[in-house]
Short mmCIF file of C-alpha atoms in Angstrom, two decimals:
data_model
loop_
_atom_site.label_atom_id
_atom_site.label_comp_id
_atom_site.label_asym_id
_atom_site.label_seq_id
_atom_site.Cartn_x
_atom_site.Cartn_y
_atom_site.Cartn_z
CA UNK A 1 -34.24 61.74 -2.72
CA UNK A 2 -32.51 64.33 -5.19
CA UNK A 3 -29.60 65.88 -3.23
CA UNK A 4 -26.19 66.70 -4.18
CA UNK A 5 -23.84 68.52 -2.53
CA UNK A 6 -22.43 69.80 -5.73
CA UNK A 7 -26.06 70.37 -7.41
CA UNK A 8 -27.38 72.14 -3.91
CA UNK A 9 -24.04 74.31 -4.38
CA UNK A 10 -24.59 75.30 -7.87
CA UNK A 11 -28.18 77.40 -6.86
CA UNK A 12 -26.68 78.67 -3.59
CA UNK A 13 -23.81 80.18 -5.17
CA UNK A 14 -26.35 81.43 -7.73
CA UNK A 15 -28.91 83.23 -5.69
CA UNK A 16 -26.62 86.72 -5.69
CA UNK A 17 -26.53 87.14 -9.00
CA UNK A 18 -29.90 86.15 -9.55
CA UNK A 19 -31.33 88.24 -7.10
CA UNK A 20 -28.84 91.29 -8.72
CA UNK A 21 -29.89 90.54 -12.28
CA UNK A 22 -33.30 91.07 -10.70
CA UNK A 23 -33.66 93.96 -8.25
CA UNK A 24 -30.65 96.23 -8.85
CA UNK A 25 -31.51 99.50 -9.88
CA UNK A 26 -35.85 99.03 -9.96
CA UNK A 27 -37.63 101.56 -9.10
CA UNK A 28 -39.41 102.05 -5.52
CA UNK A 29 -43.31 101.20 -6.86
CA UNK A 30 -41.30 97.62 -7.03
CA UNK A 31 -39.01 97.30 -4.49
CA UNK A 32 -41.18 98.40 -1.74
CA UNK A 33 -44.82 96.80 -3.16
CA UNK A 34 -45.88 94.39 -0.58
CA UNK A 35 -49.21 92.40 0.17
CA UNK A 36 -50.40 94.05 2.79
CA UNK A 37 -49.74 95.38 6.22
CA UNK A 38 -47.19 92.31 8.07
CA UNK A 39 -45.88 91.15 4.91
CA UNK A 40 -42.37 91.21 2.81
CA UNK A 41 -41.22 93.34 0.27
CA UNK A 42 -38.51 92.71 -1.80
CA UNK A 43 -35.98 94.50 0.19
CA UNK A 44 -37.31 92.77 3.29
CA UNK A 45 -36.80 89.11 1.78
CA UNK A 46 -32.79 90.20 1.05
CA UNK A 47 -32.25 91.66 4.49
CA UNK A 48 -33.96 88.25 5.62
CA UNK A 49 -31.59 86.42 3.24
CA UNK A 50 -28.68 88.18 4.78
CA UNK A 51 -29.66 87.73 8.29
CA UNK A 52 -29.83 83.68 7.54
CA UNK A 53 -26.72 83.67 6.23
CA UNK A 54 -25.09 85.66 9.59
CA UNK A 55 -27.01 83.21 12.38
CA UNK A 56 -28.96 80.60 10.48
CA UNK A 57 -27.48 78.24 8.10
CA UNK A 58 -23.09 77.80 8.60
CA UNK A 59 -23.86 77.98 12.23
CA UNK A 60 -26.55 75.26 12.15
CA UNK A 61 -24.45 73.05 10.05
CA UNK A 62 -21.22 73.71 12.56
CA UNK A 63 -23.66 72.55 15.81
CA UNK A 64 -24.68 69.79 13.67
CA UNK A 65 -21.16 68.77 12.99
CA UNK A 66 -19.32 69.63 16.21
CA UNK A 67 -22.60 69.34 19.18
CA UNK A 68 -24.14 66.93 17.06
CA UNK A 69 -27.66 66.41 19.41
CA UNK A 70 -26.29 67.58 22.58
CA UNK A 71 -27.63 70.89 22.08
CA UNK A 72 -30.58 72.55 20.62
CA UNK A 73 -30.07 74.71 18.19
CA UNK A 74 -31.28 78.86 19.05
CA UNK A 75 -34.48 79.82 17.64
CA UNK A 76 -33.45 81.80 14.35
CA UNK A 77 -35.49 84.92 14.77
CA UNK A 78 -37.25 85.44 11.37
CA UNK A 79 -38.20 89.17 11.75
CA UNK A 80 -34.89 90.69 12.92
CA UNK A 81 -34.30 93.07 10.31
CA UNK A 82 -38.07 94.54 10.44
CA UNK A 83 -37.47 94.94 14.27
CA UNK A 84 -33.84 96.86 12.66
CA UNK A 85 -34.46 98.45 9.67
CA UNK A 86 -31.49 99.38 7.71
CA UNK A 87 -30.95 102.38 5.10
CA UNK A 88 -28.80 100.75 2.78
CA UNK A 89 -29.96 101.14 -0.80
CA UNK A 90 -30.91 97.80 -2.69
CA UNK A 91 -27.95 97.38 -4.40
CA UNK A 92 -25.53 97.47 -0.94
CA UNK A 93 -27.78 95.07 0.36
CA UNK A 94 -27.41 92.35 -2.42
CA UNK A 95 -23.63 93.41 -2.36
CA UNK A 96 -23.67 92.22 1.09
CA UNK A 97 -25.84 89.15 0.55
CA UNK A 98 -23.14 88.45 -1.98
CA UNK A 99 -20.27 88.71 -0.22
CA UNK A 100 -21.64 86.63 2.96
CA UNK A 101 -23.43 83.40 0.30
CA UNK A 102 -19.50 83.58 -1.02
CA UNK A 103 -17.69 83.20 2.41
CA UNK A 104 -21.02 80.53 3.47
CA UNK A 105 -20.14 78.72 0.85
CA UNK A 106 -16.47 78.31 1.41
CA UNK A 107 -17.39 77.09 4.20
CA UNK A 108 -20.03 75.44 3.50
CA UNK A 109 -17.01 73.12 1.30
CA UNK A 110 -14.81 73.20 3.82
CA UNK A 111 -16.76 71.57 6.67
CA UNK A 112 -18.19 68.94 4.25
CA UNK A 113 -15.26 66.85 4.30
CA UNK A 114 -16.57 63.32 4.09
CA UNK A 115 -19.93 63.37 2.29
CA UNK A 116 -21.22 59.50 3.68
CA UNK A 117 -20.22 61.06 6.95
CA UNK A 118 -21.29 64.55 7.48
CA UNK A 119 -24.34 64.48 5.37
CA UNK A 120 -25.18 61.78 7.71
CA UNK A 121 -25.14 63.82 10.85
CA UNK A 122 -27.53 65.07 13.07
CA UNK A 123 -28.76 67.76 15.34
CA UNK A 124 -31.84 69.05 17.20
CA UNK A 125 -33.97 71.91 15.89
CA UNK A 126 -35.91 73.42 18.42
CA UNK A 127 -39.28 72.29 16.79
CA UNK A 128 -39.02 69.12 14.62
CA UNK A 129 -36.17 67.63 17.10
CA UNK A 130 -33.50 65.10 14.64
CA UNK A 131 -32.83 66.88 11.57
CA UNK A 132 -29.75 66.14 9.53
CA UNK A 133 -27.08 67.95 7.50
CA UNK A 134 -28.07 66.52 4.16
CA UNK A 135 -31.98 68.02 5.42
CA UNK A 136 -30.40 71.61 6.63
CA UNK A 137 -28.32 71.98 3.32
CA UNK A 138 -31.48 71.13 1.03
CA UNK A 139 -33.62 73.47 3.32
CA UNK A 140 -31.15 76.03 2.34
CA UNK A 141 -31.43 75.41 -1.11
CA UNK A 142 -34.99 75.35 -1.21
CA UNK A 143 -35.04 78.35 1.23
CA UNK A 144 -33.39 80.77 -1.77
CA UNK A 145 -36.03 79.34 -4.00
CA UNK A 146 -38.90 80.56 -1.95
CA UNK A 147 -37.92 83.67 -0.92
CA UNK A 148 -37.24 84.31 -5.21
CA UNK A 149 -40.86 82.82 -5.63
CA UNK A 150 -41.95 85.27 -3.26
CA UNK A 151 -40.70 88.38 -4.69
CA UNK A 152 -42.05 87.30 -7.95
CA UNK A 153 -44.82 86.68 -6.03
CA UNK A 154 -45.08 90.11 -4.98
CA UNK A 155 -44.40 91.99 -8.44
CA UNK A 156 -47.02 90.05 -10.14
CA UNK A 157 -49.51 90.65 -7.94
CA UNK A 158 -49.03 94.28 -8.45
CA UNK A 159 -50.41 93.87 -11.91
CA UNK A 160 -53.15 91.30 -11.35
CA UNK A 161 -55.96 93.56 -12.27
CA UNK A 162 -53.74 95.73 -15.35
CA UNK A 163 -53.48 92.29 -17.05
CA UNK A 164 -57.09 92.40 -17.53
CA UNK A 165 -58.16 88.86 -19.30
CA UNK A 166 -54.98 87.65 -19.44
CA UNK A 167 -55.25 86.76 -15.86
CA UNK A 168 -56.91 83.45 -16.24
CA UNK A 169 -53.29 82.43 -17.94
CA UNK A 170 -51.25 83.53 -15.52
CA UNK A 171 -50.63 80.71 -12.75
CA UNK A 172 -48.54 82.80 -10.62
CA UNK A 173 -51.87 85.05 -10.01
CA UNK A 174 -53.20 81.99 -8.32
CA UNK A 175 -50.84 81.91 -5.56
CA UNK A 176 -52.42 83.44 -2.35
CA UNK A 177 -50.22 81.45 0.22
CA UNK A 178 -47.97 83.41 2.70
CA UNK A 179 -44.21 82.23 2.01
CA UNK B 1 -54.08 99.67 -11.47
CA UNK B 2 -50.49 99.98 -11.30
CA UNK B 3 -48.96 99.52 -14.22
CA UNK B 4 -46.38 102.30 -15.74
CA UNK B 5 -44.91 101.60 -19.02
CA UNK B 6 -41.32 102.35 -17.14
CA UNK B 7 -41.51 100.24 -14.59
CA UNK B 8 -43.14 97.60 -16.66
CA UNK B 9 -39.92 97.76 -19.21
CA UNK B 10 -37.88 98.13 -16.13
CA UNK B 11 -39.31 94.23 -15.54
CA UNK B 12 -38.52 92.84 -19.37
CA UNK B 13 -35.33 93.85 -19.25
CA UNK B 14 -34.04 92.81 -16.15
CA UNK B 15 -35.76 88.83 -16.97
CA UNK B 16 -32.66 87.65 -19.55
CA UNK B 17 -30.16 88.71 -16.90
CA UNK B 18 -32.29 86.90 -13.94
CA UNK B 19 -32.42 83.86 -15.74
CA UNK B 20 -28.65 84.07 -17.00
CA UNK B 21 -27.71 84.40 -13.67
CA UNK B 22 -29.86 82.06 -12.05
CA UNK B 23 -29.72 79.35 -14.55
CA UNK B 24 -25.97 79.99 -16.93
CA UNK B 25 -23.89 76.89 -16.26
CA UNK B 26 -25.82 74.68 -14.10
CA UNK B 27 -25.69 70.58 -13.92
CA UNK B 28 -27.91 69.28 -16.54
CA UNK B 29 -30.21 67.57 -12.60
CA UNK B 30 -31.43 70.75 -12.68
CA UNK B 31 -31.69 71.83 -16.41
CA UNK B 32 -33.54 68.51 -17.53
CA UNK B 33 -35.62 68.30 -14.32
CA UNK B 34 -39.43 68.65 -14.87
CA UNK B 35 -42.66 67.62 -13.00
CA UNK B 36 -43.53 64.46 -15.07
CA UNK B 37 -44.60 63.60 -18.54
CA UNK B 38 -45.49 66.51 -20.32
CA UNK B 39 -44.69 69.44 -18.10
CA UNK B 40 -41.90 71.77 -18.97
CA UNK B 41 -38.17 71.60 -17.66
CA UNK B 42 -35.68 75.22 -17.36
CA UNK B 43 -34.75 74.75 -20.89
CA UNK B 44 -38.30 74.46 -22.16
CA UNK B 45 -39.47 77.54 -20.20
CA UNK B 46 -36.28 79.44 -22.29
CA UNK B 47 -37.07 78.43 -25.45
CA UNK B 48 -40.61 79.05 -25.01
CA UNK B 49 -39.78 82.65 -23.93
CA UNK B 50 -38.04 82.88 -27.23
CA UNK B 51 -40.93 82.29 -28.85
CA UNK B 52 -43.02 84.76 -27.14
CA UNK B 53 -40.77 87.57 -28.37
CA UNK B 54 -40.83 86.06 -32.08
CA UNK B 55 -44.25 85.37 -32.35
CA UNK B 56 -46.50 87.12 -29.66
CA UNK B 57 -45.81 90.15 -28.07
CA UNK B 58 -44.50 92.65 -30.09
CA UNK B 59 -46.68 91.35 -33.31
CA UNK B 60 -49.56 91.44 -30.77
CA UNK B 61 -48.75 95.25 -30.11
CA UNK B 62 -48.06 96.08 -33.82
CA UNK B 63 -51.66 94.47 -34.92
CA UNK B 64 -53.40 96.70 -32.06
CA UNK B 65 -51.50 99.93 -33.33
CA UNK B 66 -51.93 99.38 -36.32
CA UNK B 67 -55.06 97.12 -37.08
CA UNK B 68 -56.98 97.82 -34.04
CA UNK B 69 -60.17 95.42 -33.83
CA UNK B 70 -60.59 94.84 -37.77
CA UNK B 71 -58.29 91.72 -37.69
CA UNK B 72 -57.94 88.76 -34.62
CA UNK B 73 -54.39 87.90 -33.45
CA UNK B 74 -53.09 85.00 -35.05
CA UNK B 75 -53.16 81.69 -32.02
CA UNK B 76 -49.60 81.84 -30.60
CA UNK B 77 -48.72 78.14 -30.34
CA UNK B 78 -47.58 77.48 -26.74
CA UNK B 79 -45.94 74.48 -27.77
CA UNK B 80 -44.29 75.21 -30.59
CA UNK B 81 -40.36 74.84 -28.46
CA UNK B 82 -42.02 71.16 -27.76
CA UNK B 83 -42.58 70.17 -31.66
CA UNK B 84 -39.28 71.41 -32.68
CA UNK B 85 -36.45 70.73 -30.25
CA UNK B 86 -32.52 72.31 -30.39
CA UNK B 87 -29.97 71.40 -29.84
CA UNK B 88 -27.88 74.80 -28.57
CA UNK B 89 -26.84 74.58 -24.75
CA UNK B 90 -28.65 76.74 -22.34
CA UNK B 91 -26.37 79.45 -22.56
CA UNK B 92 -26.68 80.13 -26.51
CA UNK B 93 -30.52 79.67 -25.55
CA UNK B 94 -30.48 82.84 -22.99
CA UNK B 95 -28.25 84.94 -25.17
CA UNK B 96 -31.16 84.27 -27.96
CA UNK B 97 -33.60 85.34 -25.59
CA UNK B 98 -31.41 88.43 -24.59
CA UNK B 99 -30.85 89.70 -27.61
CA UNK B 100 -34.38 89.58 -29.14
CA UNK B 101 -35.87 90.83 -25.92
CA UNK B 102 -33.44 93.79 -26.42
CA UNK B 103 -34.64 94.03 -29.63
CA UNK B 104 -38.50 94.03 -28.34
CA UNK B 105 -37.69 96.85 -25.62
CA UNK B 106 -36.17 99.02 -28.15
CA UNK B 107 -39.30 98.20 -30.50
CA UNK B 108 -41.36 98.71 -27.38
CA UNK B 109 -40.26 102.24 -26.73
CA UNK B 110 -40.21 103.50 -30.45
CA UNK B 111 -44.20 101.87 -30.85
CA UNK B 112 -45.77 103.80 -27.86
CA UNK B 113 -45.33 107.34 -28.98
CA UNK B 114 -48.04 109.14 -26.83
CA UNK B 115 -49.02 106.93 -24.17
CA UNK B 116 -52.29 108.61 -23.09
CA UNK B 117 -53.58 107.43 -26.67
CA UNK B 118 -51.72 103.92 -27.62
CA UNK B 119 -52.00 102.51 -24.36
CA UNK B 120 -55.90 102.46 -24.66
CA UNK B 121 -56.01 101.03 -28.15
CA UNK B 122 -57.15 97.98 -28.50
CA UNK B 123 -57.52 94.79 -30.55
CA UNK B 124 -59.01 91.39 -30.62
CA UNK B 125 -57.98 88.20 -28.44
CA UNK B 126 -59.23 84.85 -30.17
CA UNK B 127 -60.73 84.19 -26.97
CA UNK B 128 -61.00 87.13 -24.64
CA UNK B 129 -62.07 89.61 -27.48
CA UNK B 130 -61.38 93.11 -27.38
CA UNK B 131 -58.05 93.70 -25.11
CA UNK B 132 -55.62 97.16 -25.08
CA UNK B 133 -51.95 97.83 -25.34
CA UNK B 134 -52.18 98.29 -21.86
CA UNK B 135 -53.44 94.44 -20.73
CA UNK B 136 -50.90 93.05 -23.48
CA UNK B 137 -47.58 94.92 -22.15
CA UNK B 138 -48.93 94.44 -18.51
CA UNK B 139 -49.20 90.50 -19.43
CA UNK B 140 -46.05 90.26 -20.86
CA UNK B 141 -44.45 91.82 -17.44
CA UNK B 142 -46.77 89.13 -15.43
CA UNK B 143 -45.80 86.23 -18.36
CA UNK B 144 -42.13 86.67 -17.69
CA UNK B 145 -42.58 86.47 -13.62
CA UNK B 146 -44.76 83.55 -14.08
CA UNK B 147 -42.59 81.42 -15.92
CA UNK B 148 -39.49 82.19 -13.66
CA UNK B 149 -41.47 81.48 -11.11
CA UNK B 150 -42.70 77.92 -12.63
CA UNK B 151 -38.79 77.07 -12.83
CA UNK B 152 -38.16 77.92 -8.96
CA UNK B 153 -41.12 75.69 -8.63
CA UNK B 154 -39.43 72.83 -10.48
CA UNK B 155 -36.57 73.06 -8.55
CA UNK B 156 -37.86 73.12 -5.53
CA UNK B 157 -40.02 70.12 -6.23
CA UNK B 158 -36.85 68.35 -6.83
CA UNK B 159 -35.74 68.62 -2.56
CA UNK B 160 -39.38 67.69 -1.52
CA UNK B 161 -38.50 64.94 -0.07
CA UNK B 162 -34.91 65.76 1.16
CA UNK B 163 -35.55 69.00 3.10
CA UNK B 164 -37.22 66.61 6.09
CA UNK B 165 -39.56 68.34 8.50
CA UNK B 166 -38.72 71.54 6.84
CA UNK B 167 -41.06 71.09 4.37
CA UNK B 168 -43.94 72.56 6.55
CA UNK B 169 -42.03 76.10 6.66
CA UNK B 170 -41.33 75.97 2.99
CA UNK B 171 -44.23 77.93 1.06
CA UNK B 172 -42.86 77.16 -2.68
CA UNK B 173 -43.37 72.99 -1.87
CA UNK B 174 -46.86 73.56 -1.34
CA UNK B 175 -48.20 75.00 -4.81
CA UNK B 176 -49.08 72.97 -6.99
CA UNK B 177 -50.99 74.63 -9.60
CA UNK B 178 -49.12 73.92 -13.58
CA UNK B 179 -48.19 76.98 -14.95
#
């Protein structure tokens, strides 16, 4: 086991600006390249991102910490914003993400009081049953991670036949599974 | 084929400021992590991007203008970061990078003139043979993706263990390919 609080903090607080120095201001053929009909582009994986930080992770860790396993937690719907698109250009969209990974992570500090204690604590996720604080908090961490791996994902493919040769180098051509 | 020498440079120079913000100031856990003996940690991936913009792509583009197929492209030595470590902290490593990949974009724009014509050029690979402007530049986009997505890799492969049963939803834990 790996996890730190402050460790797991340092990438989430991270993601914005990684995900700015990235995408703001790249023209469409990127931004809306995906793999195929029913998958992600990169605009779709930051409205996801948003959407998790509004009804997936601080309220998770809150039921975890206050209902502890005497209720299930709601099924976070993974598709919302393709059922509700959204106009917003790119960069008002990682403004957003920005603004709600600051306030999660106040909070995120906040309700993390006692680290022997809360990390400690469990809840029930509607399919895997006892998960724990310490297991939500590095899913959340790890969660940033593939959705960036994903977009990068994404771009390369766009070029796997332009690289000619080349592509027998290039690991991240190898990568075929859906994340 | 996709690639357009805009949206390609579009790509190159975005990659210091991704990996300033993503990796700028983080705990030396996540620096120094790697996937075992002889695999590459965040640093390593930096300084061997630093290389790249010394040694391969912009000579690389230079011989094909220039030389065409009458000369081979010197090996670029992948491990050259490995035989001769530094000491500078991460964040004089990525304003290295920045600043010579500014450099190469600038170089970049002022060395492909008429694109119809210098794209197609070509020159000789040590091992793939003949190759054009076009498969180097569109390599370069794919070798920058690749190798931040090997570092997402590495950090996600630190939290294997500690995300729980979340594991099975997490895409970036299952590849496992060394790139």
């Amino acid at each position: 086991m790996n996890f730190k609080l402050n460790e797991g903090i340092e990438i989430l607080e991270r993601t914005p600006r990684t995900l700015e120095g990235f995408l703001a201001g790249l023209s469409a053929g990127w931004l809306e390249g995906d793999e195929g009909e029913g998958t992600w582009n990169a605009v779709g994986v930051v409205e996801h991102l948003i959407e998790g930080e509004k009804h997936n992770w601080i309220p998770r860790l809150k039921m975890i910490l206050h209902d502890g396993e005497s209720r299930v937690f709601p099924v976070f719907n993974r598709f919302s914003h393709v059922e509700e698109p959204s106009s917003k250009s790119i960069e008002e969209k990682l403004a957003e993400f920005a603004s709600l990974r600051s306030d999660s992570v106040k909070e995120l500090k906040a309700l993390i009081v006692d680290q022997d204690h809360s990390l400690e604590a469990t809840g029930l996720h509607p399919a895997f049953g006892e998960v724990s604080a310490r297991e939500l908090i590095s899913t959340w961490v790890v969660h940033d991670l593939t959705h960036i791996s994903q977009i990068v994902r994404v771009f390369s493919n766009r070029y796997r036949e332009d690289v000619g040769p080349w592509k027998e180098y290039l690991g991240v051509l190898k990568r075929t599974e859906p994340s």
